């Protein structure tokens, strides 16, 4: 079930006995939990050990959860059991006893709302318990949302705070927050507080409150290299080093970027579209889109040569054969000035 549809049903007091939240978007998971607490218990202030119990199934046996789920209430009103990290639904936990849960699915306790979270990329659908959970519980999709959905959440929050954010500022904001909903919602709260009585969130506000992450800077560094902006690339690299970023960490992220460029060019030749690439490479569609634009005028062989050069440079630095700053700046100069990438041993 779509997240919005599930929340709307709860607001209409259509609360299921058992929920299974599938996905890794923490903001949606927490929002669902808060909504459930409001409608089952009243508020987080009213929650206590009697009406709200939380278990981490990576640390607590499932049997303990089922004991509580089957326990009759000693007071009026429903109880809520939040069982997070249901690893027994994946292939990582094969010895978990699921017989009690299988029986419970046939006859849930009417006084209890039982919620499982499964923040994993995939479940082991060969398991009987997984098949039953997918069939006999209310499954809620809490997987990472697309860019337009993130914008919708941000716009709704900003409007609720009686503020505005221009499209270009929104773009900068999403870039600074990595197109991740949880991060974006956390930062938009800070931004609204920073703006105070002001009615508009500006680009200057975004830059003041949300500094670029190392990933953002590496993205920009790779962009300068691809666009052959030698001085900008060298200047940014030296700024990162001055900020005490380790050259070996910068190199590792550059390796990741150039590996992505190589993979994108290879998949493009095979007829893959942007969304197919994102699924195959398990990367955000926006990152794929931007990388495709940057790499369009290059041959795959150029990126393959650059990537292999970075792999060799990484080896030479780690074995003490080359000084890190010299090696990385030499790579930047070779690529941006279209010099042959040499495979030095």
mmCIF file of N, CA, C and O in Angstrom, residues 72-158:
data_model
loop_
_atom_site.group_PDB
_atom_site.id
_atom_site.type_symbol
_atom_site.label_atom_id
_atom_site.label_comp_id
_atom_site.label_asym_id
_atom_site.label_seq_id
_atom_site.Cartn_x
_atom_site.Cartn_y
_atom_site.Cartn_z
ATOM 1 N N UNK A 72 -3.382 -10.588 26.971
ATOM 2 C CA UNK A 72 -4.616 -9.822 27.066
ATOM 3 C C UNK A 72 -4.358 -8.510 27.798
ATOM 4 O O UNK A 72 -3.559 -8.450 28.735
ATOM 5 N N UNK A 73 -5.055 -7.457 27.371
ATOM 6 C CA UNK A 73 -4.897 -6.154 28.001
ATOM 7 C C UNK A 73 -5.580 -6.130 29.367
ATOM 8 O O UNK A 73 -6.636 -6.726 29.559
ATOM 9 N N UNK A 74 -4.998 -5.422 30.311
ATOM 10 C CA UNK A 74 -5.578 -5.267 31.633
ATOM 11 C C UNK A 74 -6.220 -3.890 31.803
ATOM 12 O O UNK A 74 -6.573 -3.489 32.905
ATOM 13 N N UNK A 75 -6.336 -3.158 30.695
ATOM 14 C CA UNK A 75 -6.980 -1.856 30.745
ATOM 15 C C UNK A 75 -7.699 -1.659 29.425
ATOM 16 O O UNK A 75 -7.478 -2.388 28.458
ATOM 17 N N UNK A 76 -8.595 -0.695 29.378
ATOM 18 C CA UNK A 76 -9.351 -0.442 28.156
ATOM 19 C C UNK A 76 -8.453 0.230 27.122
ATOM 20 O O UNK A 76 -7.502 0.915 27.464
ATOM 21 N N UNK A 77 -8.812 0.062 25.860
ATOM 22 C CA UNK A 77 -8.034 0.680 24.800
ATOM 23 C C UNK A 77 -7.056 -0.282 24.165
ATOM 24 O O UNK A 77 -6.726 -1.337 24.718
ATOM 25 N N UNK A 78 -6.579 0.099 22.986
ATOM 26 C CA UNK A 78 -5.665 -0.753 22.236
ATOM 27 C C UNK A 78 -4.228 -0.549 22.687
ATOM 28 O O UNK A 78 -3.870 0.493 23.231
ATOM 29 N N UNK A 79 -3.438 -1.560 22.446
ATOM 30 C CA UNK A 79 -1.995 -1.461 22.665
ATOM 31 C C UNK A 79 -1.298 -1.478 21.319
ATOM 32 O O UNK A 79 -1.811 -2.001 20.342
ATOM 33 N N UNK A 80 -0.096 -0.932 21.288
ATOM 34 C CA UNK A 80 0.699 -0.910 20.060
ATOM 35 C C UNK A 80 2.045 -1.567 20.333
ATOM 36 O O UNK A 80 2.703 -1.271 21.329
ATOM 37 N N UNK A 81 2.428 -2.482 19.452
ATOM 38 C CA UNK A 81 3.738 -3.129 19.539
ATOM 39 C C UNK A 81 4.508 -2.783 18.274
ATOM 40 O O UNK A 81 4.048 -3.046 17.162
ATOM 41 N N UNK A 82 5.648 -2.165 18.480
ATOM 42 C CA UNK A 82 6.500 -1.739 17.356
ATOM 43 C C UNK A 82 7.718 -2.657 17.329
ATOM 44 O O UNK A 82 8.571 -2.605 18.214
ATOM 45 N N UNK A 83 7.791 -3.519 16.314
ATOM 46 C CA UNK A 83 8.882 -4.489 16.194
ATOM 47 C C UNK A 83 9.733 -4.110 14.988
ATOM 48 O O UNK A 83 9.377 -4.404 13.844
ATOM 49 N N UNK A 84 10.849 -3.439 15.249
ATOM 50 C CA UNK A 84 11.669 -2.940 14.150
ATOM 51 C C UNK A 84 12.748 -3.944 13.752
ATOM 52 O O UNK A 84 13.100 -4.846 14.509
ATOM 53 N N UNK A 85 13.248 -3.763 12.522
ATOM 54 C CA UNK A 85 14.327 -4.597 11.980
ATOM 55 C C UNK A 85 13.955 -6.078 11.954
ATOM 56 O O UNK A 85 14.604 -6.919 12.580
ATOM 57 N N UNK A 86 12.913 -6.394 11.203
ATOM 58 C CA UNK A 86 12.450 -7.780 11.091
ATOM 59 C C UNK A 86 13.371 -8.576 10.176
ATOM 60 O O UNK A 86 13.005 -8.978 9.067
ATOM 61 N N UNK A 87 14.585 -8.816 10.671
ATOM 62 C CA UNK A 87 15.605 -9.492 9.864
ATOM 63 C C UNK A 87 15.244 -10.932 9.551
ATOM 64 O O UNK A 87 15.790 -11.518 8.601
ATOM 65 N N UNK A 88 14.324 -11.515 10.311
ATOM 66 C CA UNK A 88 13.931 -12.904 10.053
ATOM 67 C C UNK A 88 13.223 -13.048 8.703
ATOM 68 O O UNK A 88 13.051 -14.165 8.202
ATOM 69 N N UNK A 89 12.815 -11.930 8.106
ATOM 70 C CA UNK A 89 12.183 -11.972 6.789
ATOM 71 C C UNK A 89 13.204 -11.983 5.654
ATOM 72 O O UNK A 89 12.842 -12.147 4.497
ATOM 73 N N UNK A 90 14.465 -11.789 5.990
ATOM 74 C CA UNK A 90 15.533 -11.822 4.985
ATOM 75 C C UNK A 90 16.233 -13.175 5.051
ATOM 76 O O UNK A 90 15.862 -14.050 5.820
ATOM 77 N N UNK A 91 17.272 -13.323 4.259
ATOM 78 C CA UNK A 91 18.020 -14.575 4.277
ATOM 79 C C UNK A 91 19.070 -14.622 5.360
ATOM 80 O O UNK A 91 19.770 -15.623 5.504
ATOM 81 N N UNK A 92 19.187 -13.548 6.158
ATOM 82 C CA UNK A 92 20.266 -13.483 7.147
ATOM 83 C C UNK A 92 19.963 -14.239 8.430
ATOM 84 O O UNK A 92 20.866 -14.576 9.174
ATOM 85 N N UNK A 93 18.675 -14.457 8.724
ATOM 86 C CA UNK A 93 18.306 -15.175 9.937
ATOM 87 C C UNK A 93 17.427 -16.369 9.575
ATOM 88 O O UNK A 93 16.237 -16.239 9.339
ATOM 89 N N UNK A 94 18.021 -17.525 9.520
ATOM 90 C CA UNK A 94 17.296 -18.720 9.076
ATOM 91 C C UNK A 94 16.779 -19.570 10.228
ATOM 92 O O UNK A 94 15.957 -20.455 10.033
ATOM 93 N N UNK A 95 17.249 -19.304 11.475
ATOM 94 C CA UNK A 95 16.886 -20.155 12.603
ATOM 95 C C UNK A 95 15.795 -19.560 13.488
ATOM 96 O O UNK A 95 15.460 -20.125 14.518
ATOM 97 N N UNK A 96 15.253 -18.412 13.107
ATOM 98 C CA UNK A 96 14.205 -17.788 13.911
ATOM 99 C C UNK A 96 12.950 -18.647 13.909
ATOM 100 O O UNK A 96 12.494 -19.101 12.857
ATOM 101 N N UNK A 97 12.374 -18.852 15.091
ATOM 102 C CA UNK A 97 11.131 -19.612 15.207
ATOM 103 C C UNK A 97 9.965 -18.710 14.818
ATOM 104 O O UNK A 97 9.664 -17.733 15.514
ATOM 105 N N UNK A 98 9.298 -19.036 13.725
ATOM 106 C CA UNK A 98 8.198 -18.190 13.239
ATOM 107 C C UNK A 98 6.834 -18.858 13.395
ATOM 108 O O UNK A 98 5.830 -18.315 12.926
ATOM 109 N N UNK A 99 6.776 -20.012 14.066
ATOM 110 C CA UNK A 99 5.514 -20.741 14.191
ATOM 111 C C UNK A 99 4.467 -19.923 14.945
ATOM 112 O O UNK A 99 3.284 -19.914 14.574
ATOM 113 N N UNK A 100 4.877 -19.258 16.018
ATOM 114 C CA UNK A 100 3.930 -18.452 16.786
ATOM 115 C C UNK A 100 3.363 -17.315 15.949
ATOM 116 O O UNK A 100 2.176 -16.987 16.023
ATOM 117 N N UNK A 101 4.218 -16.691 15.151
ATOM 118 C CA UNK A 101 3.751 -15.595 14.296
ATOM 119 C C UNK A 101 2.810 -16.116 13.215
ATOM 120 O O UNK A 101 1.790 -15.486 12.918
ATOM 121 N N UNK A 102 3.132 -17.258 12.648
ATOM 122 C CA UNK A 102 2.247 -17.848 11.632
ATOM 123 C C UNK A 102 0.863 -18.112 12.216
ATOM 124 O O UNK A 102 -0.160 -17.851 11.574
ATOM 125 N N UNK A 103 0.820 -18.612 13.441
ATOM 126 C CA UNK A 103 -0.467 -18.868 14.098
ATOM 127 C C UNK A 103 -1.185 -17.556 14.395
ATOM 128 O O UNK A 103 -2.417 -17.452 14.267
ATOM 129 N N UNK A 104 -0.416 -16.542 14.789
ATOM 130 C CA UNK A 104 -0.993 -15.238 15.135
ATOM 131 C C UNK A 104 -1.640 -14.589 13.910
ATOM 132 O O UNK A 104 -2.652 -13.898 14.042
ATOM 133 N N UNK A 105 -1.065 -14.798 12.746
ATOM 134 C CA UNK A 105 -1.633 -14.226 11.525
ATOM 135 C C UNK A 105 -3.046 -14.722 11.276
ATOM 136 O O UNK A 105 -3.868 -14.029 10.667
ATOM 137 N N UNK A 106 -3.345 -15.924 11.738
ATOM 138 C CA UNK A 106 -4.688 -16.489 11.572
ATOM 139 C C UNK A 106 -5.693 -15.842 12.518
ATOM 140 O O UNK A 106 -6.890 -15.754 12.195
ATOM 141 N N UNK A 107 -5.230 -15.405 13.699
ATOM 142 C CA UNK A 107 -6.139 -14.848 14.705
ATOM 143 C C UNK A 107 -5.432 -13.771 15.523
ATOM 144 O O UNK A 107 -5.021 -14.015 16.666
ATOM 145 N N UNK A 108 -5.273 -12.563 14.969
ATOM 146 C CA UNK A 108 -4.595 -11.489 15.696
ATOM 147 C C UNK A 108 -5.364 -11.066 16.947
ATOM 148 O O UNK A 108 -6.590 -11.150 16.983
ATOM 149 N N UNK A 109 -4.637 -10.630 17.955
ATOM 150 C CA UNK A 109 -5.244 -10.119 19.173
ATOM 151 C C UNK A 109 -5.988 -8.815 18.843
ATOM 152 O O UNK A 109 -5.365 -7.858 18.375
ATOM 153 N N UNK A 110 -7.295 -8.740 19.093
ATOM 154 C CA UNK A 110 -8.061 -7.535 18.734
ATOM 155 C C UNK A 110 -7.664 -6.299 19.535
ATOM 156 O O UNK A 110 -7.996 -5.172 19.151
ATOM 157 N N UNK A 111 -6.959 -6.488 20.644
ATOM 158 C CA UNK A 111 -6.544 -5.351 21.477
ATOM 159 C C UNK A 111 -5.183 -4.789 21.081
ATOM 160 O O UNK A 111 -4.719 -3.816 21.683
ATOM 161 N N UNK A 112 -4.545 -5.407 20.085
ATOM 162 C CA UNK A 112 -3.162 -5.053 19.740
ATOM 163 C C UNK A 112 -3.038 -4.660 18.274
ATOM 164 O O UNK A 112 -3.643 -5.289 17.400
ATOM 165 N N UNK A 113 -2.257 -3.610 18.020
ATOM 166 C CA UNK A 113 -1.812 -3.301 16.661
ATOM 167 C C UNK A 113 -0.323 -3.605 16.610
ATOM 168 O O UNK A 113 0.464 -3.015 17.357
ATOM 169 N N UNK A 114 0.032 -4.536 15.776
ATOM 170 C CA UNK A 114 1.412 -5.022 15.687
ATOM 171 C C UNK A 114 2.048 -4.486 14.405
ATOM 172 O O UNK A 114 1.528 -4.706 13.309
ATOM 173 N N UNK A 115 3.156 -3.779 14.554
ATOM 174 C CA UNK A 115 3.842 -3.172 13.402
ATOM 175 C C UNK A 115 5.265 -3.716 13.279
ATOM 176 O O UNK A 115 6.043 -3.622 14.227
ATOM 177 N N UNK A 116 5.575 -4.271 12.124
ATOM 178 C CA UNK A 116 6.927 -4.733 11.819
ATOM 179 C C UNK A 116 7.557 -3.784 10.811
ATOM 180 O O UNK A 116 6.898 -3.347 9.868
ATOM 181 N N UNK A 117 8.836 -3.476 10.986
ATOM 182 C CA UNK A 117 9.561 -2.719 9.965
ATOM 183 C C UNK A 117 10.640 -3.624 9.373
ATOM 184 O O UNK A 117 11.290 -4.378 10.091
ATOM 185 N N UNK A 118 10.792 -3.536 8.055
ATOM 186 C CA UNK A 118 11.808 -4.331 7.353
ATOM 187 C C UNK A 118 12.603 -3.395 6.446
ATOM 188 O O UNK A 118 12.328 -3.297 5.240
ATOM 189 N N UNK A 119 13.587 -2.675 7.010
ATOM 190 C CA UNK A 119 14.371 -1.713 6.229
ATOM 191 C C UNK A 119 15.493 -2.394 5.448
ATOM 192 O O UNK A 119 16.675 -2.123 5.661
ATOM 193 N N UNK A 120 15.109 -3.272 4.545
ATOM 194 C CA UNK A 120 16.092 -4.066 3.801
ATOM 195 C C UNK A 120 15.804 -3.963 2.305
ATOM 196 O O UNK A 120 14.673 -3.684 1.890
ATOM 197 N N UNK A 121 16.833 -4.164 1.511
ATOM 198 C CA UNK A 121 16.683 -4.081 0.060
ATOM 199 C C UNK A 121 15.745 -5.148 -0.480
ATOM 200 O O UNK A 121 14.966 -4.915 -1.393
ATOM 201 N N UNK A 122 15.800 -6.339 0.098
ATOM 202 C CA UNK A 122 14.923 -7.408 -0.378
ATOM 203 C C UNK A 122 14.643 -8.403 0.738
ATOM 204 O O UNK A 122 15.417 -8.538 1.691
ATOM 205 N N UNK A 123 13.518 -9.111 0.596
ATOM 206 C CA UNK A 123 13.148 -10.164 1.520
ATOM 207 C C UNK A 123 13.392 -11.512 0.865
ATOM 208 O O UNK A 123 13.514 -11.625 -0.357
ATOM 209 N N UNK A 124 13.462 -12.550 1.696
ATOM 210 C CA UNK A 124 13.624 -13.906 1.170
ATOM 211 C C UNK A 124 12.231 -14.479 0.913
ATOM 212 O O UNK A 124 11.602 -15.068 1.793
ATOM 213 N N UNK A 125 11.743 -14.292 -0.317
ATOM 214 C CA UNK A 125 10.373 -14.671 -0.648
ATOM 215 C C UNK A 125 10.171 -16.179 -0.760
ATOM 216 O O UNK A 125 9.062 -16.643 -0.997
ATOM 217 N N UNK A 126 11.242 -16.944 -0.560
ATOM 218 C CA UNK A 126 11.093 -18.405 -0.543
ATOM 219 C C UNK A 126 10.535 -18.881 0.793
ATOM 220 O O UNK A 126 9.979 -19.969 0.877
ATOM 221 N N UNK A 127 10.673 -18.045 1.818
ATOM 222 C CA UNK A 127 10.237 -18.432 3.160
ATOM 223 C C UNK A 127 8.715 -18.382 3.279
ATOM 224 O O UNK A 127 8.059 -17.457 2.778
ATOM 225 N N UNK A 128 8.186 -19.358 4.004
ATOM 226 C CA UNK A 128 6.743 -19.408 4.230
ATOM 227 C C UNK A 128 6.258 -18.171 4.967
ATOM 228 O O UNK A 128 5.220 -17.593 4.624
ATOM 229 N N UNK A 129 7.024 -17.719 5.977
ATOM 230 C CA UNK A 129 6.605 -16.573 6.768
ATOM 231 C C UNK A 129 6.564 -15.308 5.934
ATOM 232 O O UNK A 129 5.686 -14.451 6.116
ATOM 233 N N UNK A 130 7.467 -15.185 4.981
ATOM 234 C CA UNK A 130 7.468 -13.998 4.119
ATOM 235 C C UNK A 130 6.231 -14.000 3.228
ATOM 236 O O UNK A 130 5.537 -12.982 3.077
ATOM 237 N N UNK A 131 5.919 -15.147 2.660
ATOM 238 C CA UNK A 131 4.735 -15.262 1.805
ATOM 239 C C UNK A 131 3.477 -14.911 2.583
ATOM 240 O O UNK A 131 2.593 -14.203 2.089
ATOM 241 N N UNK A 132 3.372 -15.411 3.822
ATOM 242 C CA UNK A 132 2.193 -15.140 4.640
ATOM 243 C C UNK A 132 2.122 -13.675 5.055
ATOM 244 O O UNK A 132 1.047 -13.069 5.061
ATOM 245 N N UNK A 133 3.258 -13.095 5.418
ATOM 246 C CA UNK A 133 3.266 -11.691 5.830
ATOM 247 C C UNK A 133 2.844 -10.780 4.676
ATOM 248 O O UNK A 133 2.076 -9.833 4.865
ATOM 249 N N UNK A 134 3.337 -11.055 3.489
ATOM 250 C CA UNK A 134 2.981 -10.248 2.330
ATOM 251 C C UNK A 134 1.506 -10.405 1.971
ATOM 252 O O UNK A 134 0.878 -9.486 1.444
ATOM 253 N N UNK A 135 0.955 -11.565 2.292
ATOM 254 C CA UNK A 135 -0.437 -11.862 1.947
ATOM 255 C C UNK A 135 -1.418 -11.411 3.035
ATOM 256 O O UNK A 135 -2.491 -10.878 2.735
ATOM 257 N N UNK A 136 -1.064 -11.595 4.306
ATOM 258 C CA UNK A 136 -2.031 -11.447 5.396
ATOM 259 C C UNK A 136 -1.792 -10.255 6.315
ATOM 260 O O UNK A 136 -2.391 -10.176 7.387
ATOM 261 N N UNK A 137 -0.885 -9.356 5.950
ATOM 262 C CA UNK A 137 -0.706 -8.118 6.718
ATOM 263 C C UNK A 137 -0.928 -6.932 5.788
ATOM 264 O O UNK A 137 -0.988 -7.087 4.562
ATOM 265 N N UNK A 138 -1.043 -5.756 6.380
ATOM 266 C CA UNK A 138 -1.129 -4.533 5.574
ATOM 267 C C UNK A 138 0.293 -4.059 5.310
ATOM 268 O O UNK A 138 0.981 -3.592 6.215
ATOM 269 N N UNK A 139 0.730 -4.229 4.077
ATOM 270 C CA UNK A 139 2.097 -3.877 3.691
ATOM 271 C C UNK A 139 2.135 -2.416 3.262
ATOM 272 O O UNK A 139 1.362 -1.983 2.401
ATOM 273 N N UNK A 140 3.027 -1.641 3.876
ATOM 274 C CA UNK A 140 3.134 -0.209 3.594
ATOM 275 C C UNK A 140 4.503 0.076 2.973
ATOM 276 O O UNK A 140 5.540 -0.322 3.511
ATOM 277 N N UNK A 141 4.490 0.745 1.844
ATOM 278 C CA UNK A 141 5.729 1.076 1.132
ATOM 279 C C UNK A 141 6.385 2.306 1.751
ATOM 280 O O UNK A 141 5.833 3.408 1.698
ATOM 281 N N UNK A 142 7.551 2.111 2.361
ATOM 282 C CA UNK A 142 8.312 3.234 2.927
ATOM 283 C C UNK A 142 9.708 3.269 2.301
ATOM 284 O O UNK A 142 10.697 3.578 2.948
ATOM 285 N N UNK A 143 9.760 2.956 1.026
ATOM 286 C CA UNK A 143 11.030 3.001 0.309
ATOM 287 C C UNK A 143 11.343 4.445 -0.073
ATOM 288 O O UNK A 143 10.461 5.311 -0.059
ATOM 289 N N UNK A 144 12.612 4.764 -0.379
ATOM 290 C CA UNK A 144 12.987 6.140 -0.742
ATOM 291 C C UNK A 144 12.108 6.680 -1.860
ATOM 292 O O UNK A 144 11.792 5.969 -2.817
ATOM 293 N N UNK A 145 11.705 7.925 -1.733
ATOM 294 C CA UNK A 145 10.776 8.518 -2.690
ATOM 295 C C UNK A 145 11.526 9.226 -3.799
ATOM 296 O O UNK A 145 12.710 9.552 -3.675
ATOM 297 N N UNK A 146 10.823 9.497 -4.885
ATOM 298 C CA UNK A 146 11.422 10.160 -6.035
ATOM 299 C C UNK A 146 11.563 11.658 -5.784
ATOM 300 O O UNK A 146 10.985 12.208 -4.850
ATOM 301 N N UNK A 147 12.331 12.308 -6.661
ATOM 302 C CA UNK A 147 12.641 13.721 -6.481
ATOM 303 C C UNK A 147 11.386 14.577 -6.372
ATOM 304 O O UNK A 147 11.290 15.442 -5.499
ATOM 305 N N UNK A 148 10.404 14.348 -7.251
ATOM 306 C CA UNK A 148 9.204 15.178 -7.217
ATOM 307 C C UNK A 148 8.420 14.982 -5.926
ATOM 308 O O UNK A 148 7.767 15.904 -5.427
ATOM 309 N N UNK A 149 8.490 13.770 -5.343
ATOM 310 C CA UNK A 149 7.820 13.521 -4.070
ATOM 311 C C UNK A 149 8.530 14.255 -2.935
ATOM 312 O O UNK A 149 7.877 14.780 -2.026
ATOM 313 N N UNK A 150 9.866 14.257 -2.978
ATOM 314 C CA UNK A 150 10.622 14.994 -1.957
ATOM 315 C C UNK A 150 10.249 16.467 -2.017
ATOM 316 O O UNK A 150 10.005 17.109 -0.986
ATOM 317 N N UNK A 151 10.184 17.027 -3.231
ATOM 318 C CA UNK A 151 9.811 18.425 -3.390
ATOM 319 C C UNK A 151 8.424 18.686 -2.816
ATOM 320 O O UNK A 151 8.175 19.739 -2.205
ATOM 321 N N UNK A 152 7.513 17.738 -3.008
ATOM 322 C CA UNK A 152 6.150 17.907 -2.497
ATOM 323 C C UNK A 152 6.150 17.998 -0.975
ATOM 324 O O UNK A 152 5.463 18.842 -0.397
ATOM 325 N N UNK A 153 6.933 17.143 -0.326
ATOM 326 C CA UNK A 153 7.018 17.181 1.133
ATOM 327 C C UNK A 153 7.615 18.515 1.610
ATOM 328 O O UNK A 153 7.131 19.113 2.572
ATOM 329 N N UNK A 154 8.668 18.960 0.927
ATOM 330 C CA UNK A 154 9.333 20.201 1.323
ATOM 331 C C UNK A 154 8.405 21.396 1.125
ATOM 332 O O UNK A 154 8.274 22.262 1.999
ATOM 333 N N UNK A 155 7.727 21.444 -0.021
ATOM 334 C CA UNK A 155 6.820 22.555 -0.301
ATOM 335 C C UNK A 155 5.683 22.599 0.720
ATOM 336 O O UNK A 155 5.266 23.676 1.153
ATOM 337 N N UNK A 156 5.178 21.427 1.078
ATOM 338 C CA UNK A 156 4.091 21.373 2.055
ATOM 339 C C UNK A 156 4.560 21.897 3.410
ATOM 340 O O UNK A 156 3.850 22.663 4.079
ATOM 341 N N UNK A 157 5.775 21.519 3.806
ATOM 342 C CA UNK A 157 6.302 21.978 5.094
ATOM 343 C C UNK A 157 6.531 23.482 5.063
ATOM 344 O O UNK A 157 6.173 24.199 6.008
ATOM 345 N N UNK A 158 7.129 23.969 3.971
ATOM 346 C CA UNK A 158 7.421 25.397 3.847
ATOM 347 C C UNK A 158 6.127 26.207 3.864
ATOM 348 O O UNK A 158 6.029 27.246 4.527
#
